[in-house]
Every structure is written in structure tokens, then in C-alpha cells.
mmCIF file of C-alpha atoms in Angstrom:
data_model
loop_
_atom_site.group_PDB
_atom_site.id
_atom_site.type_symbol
_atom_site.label_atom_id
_atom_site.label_comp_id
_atom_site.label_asym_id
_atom_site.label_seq_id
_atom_site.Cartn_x
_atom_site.Cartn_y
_atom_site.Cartn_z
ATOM 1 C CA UNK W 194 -6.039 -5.508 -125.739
ATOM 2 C CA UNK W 195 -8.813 -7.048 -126.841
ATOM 3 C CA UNK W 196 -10.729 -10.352 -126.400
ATOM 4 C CA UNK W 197 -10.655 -11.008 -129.914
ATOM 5 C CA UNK W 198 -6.688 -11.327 -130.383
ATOM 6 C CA UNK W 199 -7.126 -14.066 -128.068
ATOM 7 C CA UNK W 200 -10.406 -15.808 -128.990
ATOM 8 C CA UNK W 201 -12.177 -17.116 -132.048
ATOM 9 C CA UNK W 202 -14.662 -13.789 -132.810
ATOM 10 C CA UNK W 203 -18.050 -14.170 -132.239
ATOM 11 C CA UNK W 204 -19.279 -11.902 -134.708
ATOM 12 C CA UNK W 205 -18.332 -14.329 -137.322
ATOM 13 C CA UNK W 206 -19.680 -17.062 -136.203
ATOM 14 C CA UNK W 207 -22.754 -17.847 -138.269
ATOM 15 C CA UNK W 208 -25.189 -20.588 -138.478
ATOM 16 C CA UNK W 209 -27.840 -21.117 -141.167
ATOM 17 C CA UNK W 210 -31.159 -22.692 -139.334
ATOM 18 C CA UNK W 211 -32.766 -25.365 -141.661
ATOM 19 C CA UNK W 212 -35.258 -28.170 -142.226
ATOM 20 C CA UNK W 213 -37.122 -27.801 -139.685
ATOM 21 C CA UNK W 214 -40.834 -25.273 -139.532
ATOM 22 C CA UNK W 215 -43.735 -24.235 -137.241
ATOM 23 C CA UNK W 216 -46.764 -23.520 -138.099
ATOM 24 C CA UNK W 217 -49.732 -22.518 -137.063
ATOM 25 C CA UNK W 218 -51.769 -25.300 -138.996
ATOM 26 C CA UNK W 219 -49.646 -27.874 -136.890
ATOM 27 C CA UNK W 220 -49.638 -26.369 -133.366
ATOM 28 C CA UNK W 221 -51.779 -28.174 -130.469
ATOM 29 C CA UNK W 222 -54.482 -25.673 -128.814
ATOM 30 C CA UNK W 223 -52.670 -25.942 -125.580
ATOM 31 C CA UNK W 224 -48.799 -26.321 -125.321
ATOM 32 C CA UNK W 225 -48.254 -28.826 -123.347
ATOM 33 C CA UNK W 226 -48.355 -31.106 -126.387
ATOM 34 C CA UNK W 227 -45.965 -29.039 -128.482
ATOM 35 C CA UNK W 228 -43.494 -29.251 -125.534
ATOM 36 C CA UNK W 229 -43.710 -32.887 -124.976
ATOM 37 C CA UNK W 230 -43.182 -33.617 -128.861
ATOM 38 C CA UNK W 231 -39.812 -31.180 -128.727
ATOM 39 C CA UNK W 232 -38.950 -32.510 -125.423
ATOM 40 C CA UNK W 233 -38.957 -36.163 -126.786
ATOM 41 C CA UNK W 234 -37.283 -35.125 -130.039
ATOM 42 C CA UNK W 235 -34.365 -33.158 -127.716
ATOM 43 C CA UNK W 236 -33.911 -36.483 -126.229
ATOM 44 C CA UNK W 237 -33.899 -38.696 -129.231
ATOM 45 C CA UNK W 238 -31.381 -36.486 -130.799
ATOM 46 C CA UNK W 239 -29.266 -37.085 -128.080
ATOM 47 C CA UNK W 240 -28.188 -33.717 -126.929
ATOM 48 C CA UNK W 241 -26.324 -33.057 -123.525
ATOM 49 C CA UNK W 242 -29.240 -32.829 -120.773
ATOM 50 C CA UNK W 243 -32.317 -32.190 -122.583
ATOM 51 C CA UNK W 244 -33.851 -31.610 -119.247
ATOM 52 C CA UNK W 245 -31.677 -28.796 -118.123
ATOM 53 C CA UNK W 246 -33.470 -25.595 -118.414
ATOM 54 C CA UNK W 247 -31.958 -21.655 -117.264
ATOM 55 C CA UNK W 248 -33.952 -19.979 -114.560
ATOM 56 C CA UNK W 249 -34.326 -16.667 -113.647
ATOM 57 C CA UNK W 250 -35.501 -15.198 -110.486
ATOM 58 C CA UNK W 251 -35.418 -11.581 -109.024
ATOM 59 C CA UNK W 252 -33.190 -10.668 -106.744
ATOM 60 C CA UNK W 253 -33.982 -8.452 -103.370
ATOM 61 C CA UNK W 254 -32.428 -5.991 -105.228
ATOM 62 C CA UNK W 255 -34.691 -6.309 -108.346
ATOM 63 C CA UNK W 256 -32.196 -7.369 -110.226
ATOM 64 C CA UNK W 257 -32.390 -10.890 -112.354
ATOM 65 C CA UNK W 258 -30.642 -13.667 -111.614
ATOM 66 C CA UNK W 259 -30.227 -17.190 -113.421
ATOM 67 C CA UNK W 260 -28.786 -20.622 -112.852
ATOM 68 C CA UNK W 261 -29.346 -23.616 -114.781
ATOM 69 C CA UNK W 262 -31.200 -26.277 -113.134
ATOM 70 C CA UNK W 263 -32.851 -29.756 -113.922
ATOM 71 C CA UNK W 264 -36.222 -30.599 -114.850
ATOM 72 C CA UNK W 265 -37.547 -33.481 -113.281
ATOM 73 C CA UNK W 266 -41.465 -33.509 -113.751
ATOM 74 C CA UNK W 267 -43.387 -31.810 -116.217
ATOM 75 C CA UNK W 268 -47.539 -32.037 -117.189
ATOM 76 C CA UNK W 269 -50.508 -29.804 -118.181
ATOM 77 C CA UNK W 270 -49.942 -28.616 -114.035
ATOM 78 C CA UNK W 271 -46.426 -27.316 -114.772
ATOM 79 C CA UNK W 272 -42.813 -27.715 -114.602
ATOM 80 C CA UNK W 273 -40.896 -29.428 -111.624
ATOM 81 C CA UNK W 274 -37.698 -28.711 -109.990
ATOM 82 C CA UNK W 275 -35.813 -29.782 -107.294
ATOM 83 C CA UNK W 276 -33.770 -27.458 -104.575
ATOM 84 C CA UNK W 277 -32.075 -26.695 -101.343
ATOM 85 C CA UNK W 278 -35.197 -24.457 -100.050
ATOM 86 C CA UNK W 279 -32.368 -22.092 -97.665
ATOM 87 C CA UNK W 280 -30.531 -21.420 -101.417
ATOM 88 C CA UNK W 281 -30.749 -17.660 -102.479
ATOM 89 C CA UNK W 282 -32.718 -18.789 -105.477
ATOM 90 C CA UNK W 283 -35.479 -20.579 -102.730
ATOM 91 C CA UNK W 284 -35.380 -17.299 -101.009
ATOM 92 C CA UNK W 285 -35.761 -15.022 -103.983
ATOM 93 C CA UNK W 286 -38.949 -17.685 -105.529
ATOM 94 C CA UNK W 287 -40.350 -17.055 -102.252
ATOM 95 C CA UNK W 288 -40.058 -13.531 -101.953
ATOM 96 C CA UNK W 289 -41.160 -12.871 -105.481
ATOM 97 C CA UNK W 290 -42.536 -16.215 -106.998
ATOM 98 C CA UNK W 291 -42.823 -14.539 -110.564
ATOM 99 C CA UNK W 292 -40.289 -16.745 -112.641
ATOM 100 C CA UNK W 293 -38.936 -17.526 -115.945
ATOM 101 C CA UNK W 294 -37.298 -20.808 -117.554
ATOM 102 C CA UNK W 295 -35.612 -20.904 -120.927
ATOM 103 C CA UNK W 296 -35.104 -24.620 -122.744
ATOM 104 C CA UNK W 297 -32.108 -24.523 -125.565
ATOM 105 C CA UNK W 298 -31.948 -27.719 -127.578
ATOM 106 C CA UNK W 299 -29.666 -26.561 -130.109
ATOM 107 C CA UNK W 300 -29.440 -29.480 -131.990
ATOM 108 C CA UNK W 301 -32.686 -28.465 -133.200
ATOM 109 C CA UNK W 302 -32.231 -25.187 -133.729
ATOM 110 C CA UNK W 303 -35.395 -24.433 -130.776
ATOM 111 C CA UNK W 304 -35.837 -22.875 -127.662
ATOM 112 C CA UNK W 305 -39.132 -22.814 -125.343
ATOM 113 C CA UNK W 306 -39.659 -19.762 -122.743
ATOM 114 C CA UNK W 307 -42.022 -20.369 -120.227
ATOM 115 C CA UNK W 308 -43.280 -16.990 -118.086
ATOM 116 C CA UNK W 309 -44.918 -18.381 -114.397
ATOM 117 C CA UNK W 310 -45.511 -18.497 -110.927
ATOM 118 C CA UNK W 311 -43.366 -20.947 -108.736
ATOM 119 C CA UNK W 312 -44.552 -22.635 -105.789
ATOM 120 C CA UNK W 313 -43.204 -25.374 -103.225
ATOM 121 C CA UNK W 314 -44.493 -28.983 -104.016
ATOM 122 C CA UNK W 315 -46.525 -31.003 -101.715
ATOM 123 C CA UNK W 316 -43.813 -32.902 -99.139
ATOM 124 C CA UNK W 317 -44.763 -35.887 -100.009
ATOM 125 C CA UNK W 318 -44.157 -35.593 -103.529
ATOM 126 C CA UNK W 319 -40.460 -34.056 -102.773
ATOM 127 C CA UNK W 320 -39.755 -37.572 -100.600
ATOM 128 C CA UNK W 321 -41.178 -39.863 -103.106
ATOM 129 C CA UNK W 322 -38.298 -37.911 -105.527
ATOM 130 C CA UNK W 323 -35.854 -37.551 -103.059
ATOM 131 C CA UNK W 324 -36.493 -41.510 -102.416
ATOM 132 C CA UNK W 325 -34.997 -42.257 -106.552
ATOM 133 C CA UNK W 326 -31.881 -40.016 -106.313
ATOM 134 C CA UNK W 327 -28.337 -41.867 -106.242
ATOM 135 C CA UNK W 328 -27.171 -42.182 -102.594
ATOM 136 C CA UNK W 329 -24.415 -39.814 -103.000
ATOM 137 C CA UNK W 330 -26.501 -37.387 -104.466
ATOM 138 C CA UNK W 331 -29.051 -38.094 -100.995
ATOM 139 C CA UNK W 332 -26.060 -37.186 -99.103
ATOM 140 C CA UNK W 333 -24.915 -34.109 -100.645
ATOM 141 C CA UNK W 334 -28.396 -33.030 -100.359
ATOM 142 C CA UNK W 335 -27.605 -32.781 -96.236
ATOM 143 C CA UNK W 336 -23.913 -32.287 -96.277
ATOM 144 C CA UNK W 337 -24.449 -28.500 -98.723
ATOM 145 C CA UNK W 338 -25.775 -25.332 -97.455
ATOM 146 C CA UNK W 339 -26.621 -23.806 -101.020
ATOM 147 C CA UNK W 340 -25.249 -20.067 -101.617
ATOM 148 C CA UNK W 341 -23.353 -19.663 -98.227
ATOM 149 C CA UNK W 342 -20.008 -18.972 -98.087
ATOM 150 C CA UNK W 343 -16.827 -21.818 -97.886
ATOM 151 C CA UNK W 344 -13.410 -21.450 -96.881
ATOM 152 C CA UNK W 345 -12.291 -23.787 -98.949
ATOM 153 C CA UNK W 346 -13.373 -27.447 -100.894
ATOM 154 C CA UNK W 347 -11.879 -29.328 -97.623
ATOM 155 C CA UNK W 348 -14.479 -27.906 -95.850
ATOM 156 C CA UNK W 349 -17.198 -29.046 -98.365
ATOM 157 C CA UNK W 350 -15.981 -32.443 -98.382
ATOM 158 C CA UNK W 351 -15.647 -32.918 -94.776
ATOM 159 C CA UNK W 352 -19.473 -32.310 -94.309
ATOM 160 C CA UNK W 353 -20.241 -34.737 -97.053
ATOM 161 C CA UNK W 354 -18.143 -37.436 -94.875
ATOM 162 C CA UNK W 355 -20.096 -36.106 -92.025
ATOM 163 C CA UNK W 356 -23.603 -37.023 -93.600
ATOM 164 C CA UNK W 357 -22.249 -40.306 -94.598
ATOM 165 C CA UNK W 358 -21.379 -41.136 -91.066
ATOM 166 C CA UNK W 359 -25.174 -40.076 -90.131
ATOM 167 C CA UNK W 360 -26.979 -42.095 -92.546
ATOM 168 C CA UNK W 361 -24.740 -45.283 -93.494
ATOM 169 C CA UNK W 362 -27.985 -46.867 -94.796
ATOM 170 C CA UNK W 363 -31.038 -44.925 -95.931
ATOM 171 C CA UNK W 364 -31.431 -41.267 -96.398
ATOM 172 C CA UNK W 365 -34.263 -39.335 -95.997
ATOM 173 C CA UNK W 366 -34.918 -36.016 -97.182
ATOM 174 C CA UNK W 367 -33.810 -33.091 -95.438
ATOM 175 C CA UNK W 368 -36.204 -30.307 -94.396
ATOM 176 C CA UNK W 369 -34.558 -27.949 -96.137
ATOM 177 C CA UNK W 370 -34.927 -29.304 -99.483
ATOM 178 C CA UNK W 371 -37.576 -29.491 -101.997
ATOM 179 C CA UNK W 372 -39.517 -29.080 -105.428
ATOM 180 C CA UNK W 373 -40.659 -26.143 -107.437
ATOM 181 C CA UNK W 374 -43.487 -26.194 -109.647
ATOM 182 C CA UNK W 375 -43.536 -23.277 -112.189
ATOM 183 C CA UNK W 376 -47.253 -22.663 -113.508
ATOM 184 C CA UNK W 377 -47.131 -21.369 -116.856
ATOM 185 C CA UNK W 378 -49.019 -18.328 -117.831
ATOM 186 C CA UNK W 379 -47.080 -18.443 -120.982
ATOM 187 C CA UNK W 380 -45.180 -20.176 -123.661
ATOM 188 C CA UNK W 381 -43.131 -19.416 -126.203
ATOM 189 C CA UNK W 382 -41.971 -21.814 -129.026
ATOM 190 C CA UNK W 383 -38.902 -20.488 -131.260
ATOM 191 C CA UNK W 384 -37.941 -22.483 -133.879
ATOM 192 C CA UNK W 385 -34.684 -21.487 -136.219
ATOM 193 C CA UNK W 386 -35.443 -20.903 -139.758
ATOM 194 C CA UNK W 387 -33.243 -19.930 -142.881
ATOM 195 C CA UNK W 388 -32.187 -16.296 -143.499
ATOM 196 C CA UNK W 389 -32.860 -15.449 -139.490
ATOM 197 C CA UNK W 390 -36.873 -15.434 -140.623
ATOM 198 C CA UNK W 391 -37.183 -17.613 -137.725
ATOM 199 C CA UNK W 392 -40.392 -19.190 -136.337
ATOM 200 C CA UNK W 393 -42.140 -17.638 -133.348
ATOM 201 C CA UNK W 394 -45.476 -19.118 -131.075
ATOM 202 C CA UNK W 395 -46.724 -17.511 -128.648
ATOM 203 C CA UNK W 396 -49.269 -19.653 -126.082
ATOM 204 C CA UNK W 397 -50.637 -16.810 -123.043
ATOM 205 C CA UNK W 398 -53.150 -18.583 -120.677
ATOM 206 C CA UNK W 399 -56.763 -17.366 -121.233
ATOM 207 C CA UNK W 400 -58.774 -15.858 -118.794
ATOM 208 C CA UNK W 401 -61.492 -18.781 -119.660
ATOM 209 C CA UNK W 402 -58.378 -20.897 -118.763
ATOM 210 C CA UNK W 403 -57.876 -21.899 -122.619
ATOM 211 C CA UNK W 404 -54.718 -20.978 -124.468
ATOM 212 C CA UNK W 405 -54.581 -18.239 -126.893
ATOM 213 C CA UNK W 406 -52.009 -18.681 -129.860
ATOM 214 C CA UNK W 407 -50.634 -15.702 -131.956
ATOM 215 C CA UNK W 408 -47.276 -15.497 -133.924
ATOM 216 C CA UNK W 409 -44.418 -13.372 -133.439
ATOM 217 C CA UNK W 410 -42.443 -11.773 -135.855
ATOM 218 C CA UNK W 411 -38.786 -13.049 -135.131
#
């Protein structure tokens, strides 16, 4: 048996990548720029979560691992997520804080990967967040202990009534939960071009502290 008597095939599925280019005669000297101009045009395009971006961490076992989680702050210091700090991937930034996030805004036919080092925010920038997120949200930030085991969703939901009961009016943040910030070393830019000749930057962080750009063949 095979998956494909049961599924569309994937090895016909093909997609010619058009209309849009990179060049080098166009690209900023630092990427920061670049990103914010595909971040905005990800958003105006109105794709499903521009923000969400895949991260990969290692594992103690040196294996990767990735999730998808949600950017929530991003400048020339680096990219911001948020997180329960006793989750395994806390544990596994900590451990090894060499990361790796992927962007896909396929509407656009682009992805960014970003190569850097992760470390815990300053508390009170993970308050003055934690202060904006929807009350629910606040609570389930209390009532989940990220990666540990369940013996079922009753259980789950009962802790979440629990929290409510604890904090009928504000909530603050838990201890146990906090921001990332991933400091790039690198950038890559890929934009989709016709025939699979595809466009490839590469920004890698000078030791001067500049940004040095070079192409990649796709």
C-alpha cells in the first residue's frame, strides 16, 4: 500500500515562481531593512500569521527539533519570542542557545532563515508583554506546564479553571514564563523565481560588526 493511492501525489505538484526578483543592486547593507519590507508585504498580502516563524533547537540528544512559534518583537537587536521557560524547547535554548528560525510567506513565493544565539529577555520587558496578552491567554500561561505529560484534556482544563479562580481580576506573569531574543549572525533571503533559478542572499555578520552580502546559487 502506498500513500499515494490514497493522497493527491506530491511529486506532481508543481508551482511556477513569478514576478517577483532580488537583486543585489536593491538589497540594504544590513538586513534588517530587507526583512522589515518582506515582513510588511507578508502582512499586506494577507497571509495566515505572517509572524509565525519554525524554530529549531538541539535536543540533549543532538538531535534537532522544531515547533512553530510567534514572533512578537523584532529590530536591528534581534528577533523576540515568547515561552513557558520549564518547556523542553526553554531547556534545550538554554543548554545549547545556538538556534535557527525559518519565515515561509508563500504567498510571495519567499522564505528568510535566520542562524543565532538565543537568550532570555530582560523581566521587565517579558511583563510589559505579558501585560497586552488577552486574559485567557494570561491564564493559560499559569494553568500549562509546557512538554509534560497529561492524562487526559479534563485534566488540562481543570487547571485553567484553577488559575481563573486565583486571579479573577489581573494576571501577572508567571515566573516560569518569558521571551527569547535570537541574535542573528546570519540571514538568508530566498526569493522564488521562474524555472527553479530561484533568488538567493546571503547576510553573515562581520567581524567589524557590518554585514557581508554574497549570493547563492539556488
Amino acid at each position: 500500500m502506498r500513500v499515494t493511492d490514497f493522497a493527491a501525489d506530491p511529486a506532481a505538484m508543481r508551482r511556477d515562481y513569478t514576478g517577483r526578483t532580488l537583486l543585489e543592486s536593491h538589497a540594504p547593507r544590513e538586513p534588517f531593512t530587507l526583512f522589515t519590507r518582506w515582513f510588511d508585504d507578508a502582512v499586506r498580502d494577507g497571509g495566515l500569521e505572517p509572524n509565525a516563524m519554525v524554530l529549531a533547537t538541539t535536543g540533549p540528544d543532538g538531535a534537532p527539533r522544531q515547533r512553530t512559534v510567534l514572533l512578537k518583537a523584532f529590530s536591528t537587536d534581534g528577533f523576540v519570542f515568547y515561552t513557558n521557560y520549564e518547556s523542553d524547547k526553554a531547556r534545550q535554548i538554554d543548554a545549547r542557545p545556538g538556534v535557527g528560525l525559518l519565515f515561509g510567506w508563500y504567498r510571495q513565493h519567499r522564505q528568510v532563515i535566520v542562524s543565532g544565539t538565543a537568550s532570555r529577555v530582560p523581566r521587565p520587558q517579558t511583563e510589559a508583554y505579558f501585560a497586552t496578552r488577552p486574559h485567557g491567554s494570561q491564564l493559560a500561561a499559569w494553568a500549562s506546564r509546557q512538554s509534560r505529560p497529561l492524562p487526559d484534556r479534563d485534566s488540562l482544563d481543570a487547571e485553567y479553571r484553577r488559575a481563573a479562580a486565583r486571579f479573577p481580576g489581573d494576571v501577572p506573569a508567571p515566573p516560569h514564563w518569558g521571551g527569547y531574543r535570537v541574535v542573528p549572525h546570519e540571514i538568508e533571503f530566498w526569493q522564488g523565481r521562474a524555472d527553479r533559478l530561484h533568488d538567493r542572499l546571503r547576510y553573515r555578520r562581520a567581524e567589524s560588526g557590518g554585514w557581508v552580502v554574497a549570493r547563492l546559487a539556488p
